PDB file of C-alpha atoms and ligand atoms in Angstrom:
ATOM      1  CA  UNK P   4       0.000   0.000   0.000  1.00  0.00           C
ATOM      2  CA  UNK P   5       1.061   3.514  -0.709  1.00  0.00           C
ATOM      3  CA  UNK P   6      -0.376   6.673   0.732  1.00  0.00           C
ATOM      4  CA  UNK P   7       0.233   8.540  -2.497  1.00  0.00           C
ATOM      5  CA  UNK P   8      -2.802   9.421  -4.520  1.00  0.00           C
ATOM      6  CA  UNK P   9      -3.276  10.939  -7.896  1.00  0.00           C
ATOM      7  CA  UNK P  10      -6.920  11.837  -8.206  1.00  0.00           C
ATOM      8  CA  UNK P  11      -9.065  11.032  -5.228  1.00  0.00           C
ATOM      9  CA  UNK P  12     -11.837   8.971  -6.804  1.00  0.00           C
ATOM     10  CA  UNK P  13     -10.559   5.589  -5.701  1.00  0.00           C
ATOM     11  CA  UNK P  14      -9.122   6.683  -2.367  1.00  0.00           C
ATOM     12  CA  UNK P  15     -11.328   6.135   0.641  1.00  0.00           C
ATOM     13  CA  UNK P  16     -10.709   7.019   4.241  1.00  0.00           C
ATOM     14  CA  UNK P  17     -12.791   4.911   6.587  1.00  0.00           C
ATOM     15  CA  UNK P  18     -11.677   6.262   9.959  1.00  0.00           C
ATOM     16  CA  UNK P  19     -11.832   9.849  11.187  1.00  0.00           C
ATOM     17  CA  UNK P  20      -8.256  11.215  11.129  1.00  0.00           C
ATOM     18  CA  UNK P  21      -8.851  13.045  14.432  1.00  0.00           C
ATOM     19  CA  UNK P  22     -10.909  10.656  16.597  1.00  0.00           C
ATOM     20  CA  UNK P  23     -10.323   7.360  14.791  1.00  0.00           C
ATOM     21  CA  UNK P  24     -14.102   6.839  14.649  1.00  0.00           C
ATOM     22  CA  UNK P  25     -15.320   4.587  11.875  1.00  0.00           C
ATOM     23  CA  UNK P  26     -17.146   6.830   9.422  1.00  0.00           C
ATOM     24  CA  UNK P  27     -20.407   6.394   7.569  1.00  0.00           C
ATOM     25  CA  UNK P  28     -20.396   7.168   3.873  1.00  0.00           C
ATOM     26  CA  UNK P  29     -22.187  10.356   2.853  1.00  0.00           C
ATOM     27  CA  UNK P  30     -22.964  11.617  -0.618  1.00  0.00           C
ATOM     28  CA  UNK P  31     -21.211  14.730  -1.869  1.00  0.00           C
ATOM     29  CA  UNK P  32     -24.598  16.394  -2.307  1.00  0.00           C
ATOM     30  CA  UNK P  33     -24.957  16.438   1.493  1.00  0.00           C
ATOM     31  CA  UNK P  34     -21.747  18.457   1.816  1.00  0.00           C
ATOM     32  CA  UNK P  35     -22.827  20.721  -1.055  1.00  0.00           C
ATOM     33  CA  UNK P  36     -26.084  21.439   0.732  1.00  0.00           C
ATOM     34  CA  UNK P  37     -24.733  21.975   4.238  1.00  0.00           C
ATOM     35  CA  UNK P  38     -21.213  23.446   4.039  1.00  0.00           C
ATOM     36  CA  UNK P  39     -20.756  27.182   4.437  1.00  0.00           C
ATOM     37  CA  UNK P  40     -19.905  28.971   1.175  1.00  0.00           C
ATOM     38  CA  UNK P  41     -16.307  29.420   2.322  1.00  0.00           C
ATOM     39  CA  UNK P  42     -15.884  25.729   3.108  1.00  0.00           C
ATOM     40  CA  UNK P  43     -17.679  24.626  -0.041  1.00  0.00           C
ATOM     41  CA  UNK P  44     -15.265  26.686  -2.117  1.00  0.00           C
ATOM     42  CA  UNK P  45     -12.512  24.180  -1.225  1.00  0.00           C
ATOM     43  CA  UNK P  46     -14.541  20.974  -1.675  1.00  0.00           C
ATOM     44  CA  UNK P  47     -12.898  18.167  -3.607  1.00  0.00           C
ATOM     45  CA  UNK P  48     -16.153  17.121  -5.262  1.00  0.00           C
ATOM     46  CA  UNK P  49     -14.725  13.887  -6.624  1.00  0.00           C
ATOM     47  CA  UNK P  50     -13.631  12.553  -3.238  1.00  0.00           C
ATOM     48  CA  UNK P  51     -15.468   9.956  -1.144  1.00  0.00           C
ATOM     49  CA  UNK P  52     -16.581  11.545   2.123  1.00  0.00           C
ATOM     50  CA  UNK P  53     -17.536   9.942   5.419  1.00  0.00           C
ATOM     51  CA  UNK P  54     -19.428  11.311   8.407  1.00  0.00           C
ATOM     52  CA  UNK P  55     -17.854  11.162  11.898  1.00  0.00           C
ATOM     53  CA  UNK P  56     -20.628  10.644  14.481  1.00  0.00           C
ATOM     54  CA  UNK P  57     -18.392  10.945  17.568  1.00  0.00           C
ATOM     55  CA  UNK P  58     -19.994  13.629  19.810  1.00  0.00           C
ATOM     56  CA  UNK P  59     -16.576  14.592  21.209  1.00  0.00           C
ATOM     57  CA  UNK P  60     -14.928  15.071  17.813  1.00  0.00           C
ATOM     58  CA  UNK P  61     -15.175  18.347  15.931  1.00  0.00           C
ATOM     59  CA  UNK P  62     -14.737  16.682  12.536  1.00  0.00           C
ATOM     60  CA  UNK P  63     -18.024  16.234  10.688  1.00  0.00           C
ATOM     61  CA  UNK P  64     -16.838  15.052   7.259  1.00  0.00           C
ATOM     62  CA  UNK P  65     -13.578  13.562   6.131  1.00  0.00           C
ATOM     63  CA  UNK P  66     -12.074  12.132   2.988  1.00  0.00           C
ATOM     64  CA  UNK P  67      -8.586  10.796   2.422  1.00  0.00           C
ATOM     65  CA  UNK P  68      -7.464  14.388   1.821  1.00  0.00           C
ATOM     66  CA  UNK P  69      -9.843  16.744   3.575  1.00  0.00           C
ATOM     67  CA  UNK P  70     -11.683  17.279   6.849  1.00  0.00           C
ATOM     68  CA  UNK P  71     -14.602  19.580   7.562  1.00  0.00           C
ATOM     69  CA  UNK P  72     -15.339  20.638  11.151  1.00  0.00           C
ATOM     70  CA  UNK P  73     -18.592  21.709  12.818  1.00  0.00           C
ATOM     71  CA  UNK P  74     -17.691  25.339  12.089  1.00  0.00           C
ATOM     72  CA  UNK P  75     -17.670  24.549   8.350  1.00  0.00           C
ATOM     73  CA  UNK P  76     -21.385  23.748   8.394  1.00  0.00           C
ATOM     74  CA  UNK P  77     -24.216  26.266   8.158  1.00  0.00           C
ATOM     75  CA  UNK P  78     -26.057  24.720  11.090  1.00  0.00           C
ATOM     76  CA  UNK P  79     -25.571  22.540  14.163  1.00  0.00           C
ATOM     77  CA  UNK P  80     -24.932  18.802  13.892  1.00  0.00           C
ATOM     78  CA  UNK P  81     -27.246  16.672  16.049  1.00  0.00           C
ATOM     79  CA  UNK P  82     -24.507  14.262  17.161  1.00  0.00           C
ATOM     80  CA  UNK P  83     -22.139  17.072  18.153  1.00  0.00           C
ATOM     81  CA  UNK P  84     -24.437  19.750  19.597  1.00  0.00           C
ATOM     82  CA  UNK P  85     -26.248  18.819  22.835  1.00  0.00           C
ATOM     83  CA  UNK P  86     -28.473  21.941  22.922  1.00  0.00           C
ATOM     84  CA  UNK P  87     -32.209  21.376  23.127  1.00  0.00           C
ATOM     85  CA  UNK P  88     -32.917  23.622  20.102  1.00  0.00           C
ATOM     86  CA  UNK P  89     -30.875  21.395  17.763  1.00  0.00           C
ATOM     87  CA  UNK P  90     -32.993  19.367  15.326  1.00  0.00           C
ATOM     88  CA  UNK P  91     -33.205  15.599  15.642  1.00  0.00           C
ATOM     89  CA  UNK P  92     -35.410  15.376  12.548  1.00  0.00           C
ATOM     90  CA  UNK P  93     -34.012  18.025  10.222  1.00  0.00           C
ATOM     91  CA  UNK P  94     -36.544  17.693   7.405  1.00  0.00           C
ATOM     92  CA  UNK P  95     -39.604  18.356   9.540  1.00  0.00           C
ATOM     93  CA  UNK P  96     -37.950  20.452  12.207  1.00  0.00           C
ATOM     94  CA  UNK P  97     -38.399  18.353  15.324  1.00  0.00           C
ATOM     95  CA  UNK P  98     -35.904  19.595  17.890  1.00  0.00           C
ATOM     96  CA  UNK P  99     -34.372  17.626  20.738  1.00  0.00           C
ATOM     97  CA  UNK P 100     -36.643  19.518  23.169  1.00  0.00           C
ATOM     98  CA  UNK P 101     -39.712  18.594  21.143  1.00  0.00           C
ATOM     99  CA  UNK P 102     -38.779  14.919  20.902  1.00  0.00           C
ATOM    100  CA  UNK P 103     -38.049  14.797  24.652  1.00  0.00           C
ATOM    101  CA  UNK P 104     -41.378  16.487  25.334  1.00  0.00           C
ATOM    102  CA  UNK P 105     -43.120  13.863  23.185  1.00  0.00           C
ATOM    103  CA  UNK P 106     -41.460  11.114  25.218  1.00  0.00           C
ATOM    104  CA  UNK P 107     -42.445  12.737  28.499  1.00  0.00           C
ATOM    105  CA  UNK P 108     -46.061  13.183  27.446  1.00  0.00           C
ATOM    106  CA  UNK P 109     -46.406   9.695  25.996  1.00  0.00           C
ATOM    107  CA  UNK P 110     -46.739  10.856  22.395  1.00  0.00           C
ATOM    108  CA  UNK P 111     -43.417   9.449  21.196  1.00  0.00           C
ATOM    109  CA  UNK P 112     -45.084   6.751  19.100  1.00  0.00           C
ATOM    110  CA  UNK P 113     -47.322   9.359  17.469  1.00  0.00           C
ATOM    111  CA  UNK P 114     -44.288  11.452  16.569  1.00  0.00           C
ATOM    112  CA  UNK P 115     -42.545   8.408  15.066  1.00  0.00           C
ATOM    113  CA  UNK P 116     -45.673   7.586  13.051  1.00  0.00           C
ATOM    114  CA  UNK P 117     -45.892  11.178  11.800  1.00  0.00           C
ATOM    115  CA  UNK P 118     -42.281  11.177  10.610  1.00  0.00           C
ATOM    116  CA  UNK P 119     -42.622   7.670   9.140  1.00  0.00           C
ATOM    117  CA  UNK P 120     -45.727   8.863   7.264  1.00  0.00           C
ATOM    118  CA  UNK P 121     -43.717  11.713   5.726  1.00  0.00           C
ATOM    119  CA  UNK P 122     -40.966   9.273   4.712  1.00  0.00           C
ATOM    120  CA  UNK P 123     -43.475   6.901   3.117  1.00  0.00           C
ATOM    121  CA  UNK P 124     -45.027   9.822   1.245  1.00  0.00           C
ATOM    122  CA  UNK P 125     -41.605  10.584  -0.230  1.00  0.00           C
ATOM    123  CA  UNK P 126     -41.253  13.949   1.508  1.00  0.00           C
ATOM    124  CA  UNK P 127     -38.071  13.136   3.389  1.00  0.00           C
ATOM    125  CA  UNK P 128     -34.937  15.022   2.327  1.00  0.00           C
ATOM    126  CA  UNK P 129     -32.350  13.794   4.814  1.00  0.00           C
ATOM    127  CA  UNK P 130     -29.748  13.679   2.049  1.00  0.00           C
ATOM    128  CA  UNK P 131     -29.691  17.479   1.855  1.00  0.00           C
ATOM    129  CA  UNK P 132     -31.072  18.511   5.252  1.00  0.00           C
ATOM    130  CA  UNK P 133     -29.536  16.178   7.813  1.00  0.00           C
ATOM    131  CA  UNK P 134     -25.740  16.477   8.287  1.00  0.00           C
ATOM    132  CA  UNK P 135     -25.474  12.684   8.587  1.00  0.00           C
ATOM    133  CA  UNK P 136     -27.006  12.487   5.121  1.00  0.00           C
ATOM    134  CA  UNK P 137     -29.355   9.666   6.039  1.00  0.00           C
ATOM    135  CA  UNK P 138     -32.671   9.031   7.769  1.00  0.00           C
ATOM    136  CA  UNK P 139     -33.170  10.594  11.197  1.00  0.00           C
ATOM    137  CA  UNK P 140     -35.510   7.929  12.616  1.00  0.00           C
ATOM    138  CA  UNK P 141     -32.754   6.112  14.515  1.00  0.00           C
ATOM    139  CA  UNK P 142     -31.789   9.354  16.249  1.00  0.00           C
ATOM    140  CA  UNK P 143     -35.432  10.160  17.051  1.00  0.00           C
ATOM    141  CA  UNK P 144     -35.828   6.692  18.595  1.00  0.00           C
ATOM    142  CA  UNK P 145     -32.615   7.131  20.611  1.00  0.00           C
ATOM    143  CA  UNK P 146     -33.739  10.491  22.037  1.00  0.00           C
ATOM    144  CA  UNK P 147     -37.204   9.058  22.815  1.00  0.00           C
ATOM    145  CA  UNK P 148     -35.622   6.085  24.572  1.00  0.00           C
ATOM    146  CA  UNK P 149     -33.265   8.135  26.720  1.00  0.00           C
ATOM    147  CA  UNK P 150     -35.996  10.674  27.550  1.00  0.00           C
ATOM    148  CA  UNK P 151     -38.531   8.042  28.607  1.00  0.00           C
ATOM    149  CA  UNK P 152     -35.816   6.288  30.565  1.00  0.00           C
ATOM    150  CA  UNK P 153     -35.251   9.521  32.506  1.00  0.00           C
ATOM    151  CA  UNK P 154     -38.949  10.299  32.870  1.00  0.00           C
ATOM    152  CA  UNK P 155     -40.197   6.961  34.185  1.00  0.00           C
ATOM    153  CA  UNK P 156     -38.627   4.868  36.934  1.00  0.00           C
ATOM    154  CA  UNK P 157     -37.421   1.409  36.005  1.00  0.00           C
ATOM    155  CA  UNK P 158     -40.098  -1.274  36.453  1.00  0.00           C
TER     156      UNK P 158
HETATM  157 ZN1  LIG C 202     -13.981  12.296  14.409  1.00  0.00          ZN
END
């Protein structure tokens, strides 16, 4: 193996160069939609990018040649921003506070059904709205689970 590359198309980084976290592949269109103009101006559009989900790591996207940090995105990244105003479901604007509230008031299932209905109707645009570039339902479920765990005592 050589670390040299001429043209980035076939080169793939699979681990975040800062945290070592195993990345998840994202499409370039996600970066095009969510990077700030200044960051986008340096995008290697032919490279294969991955998303780093580590909450403690400031890197959001990385390729074999480039990294983009949270400050290179136009908005907050769910995995890396603990604030209650940060979206869990980016497409339909459900914030962490709203999802927690749903869990606490027993309407978590209703919220999941609402979002699932939007997905089934083809309205979901996670590819260009959600920094992870993929469906938010897993994150919604995780927030619901942790919120209901906090709200109700163990059986
Ligand atoms: Zn990382």
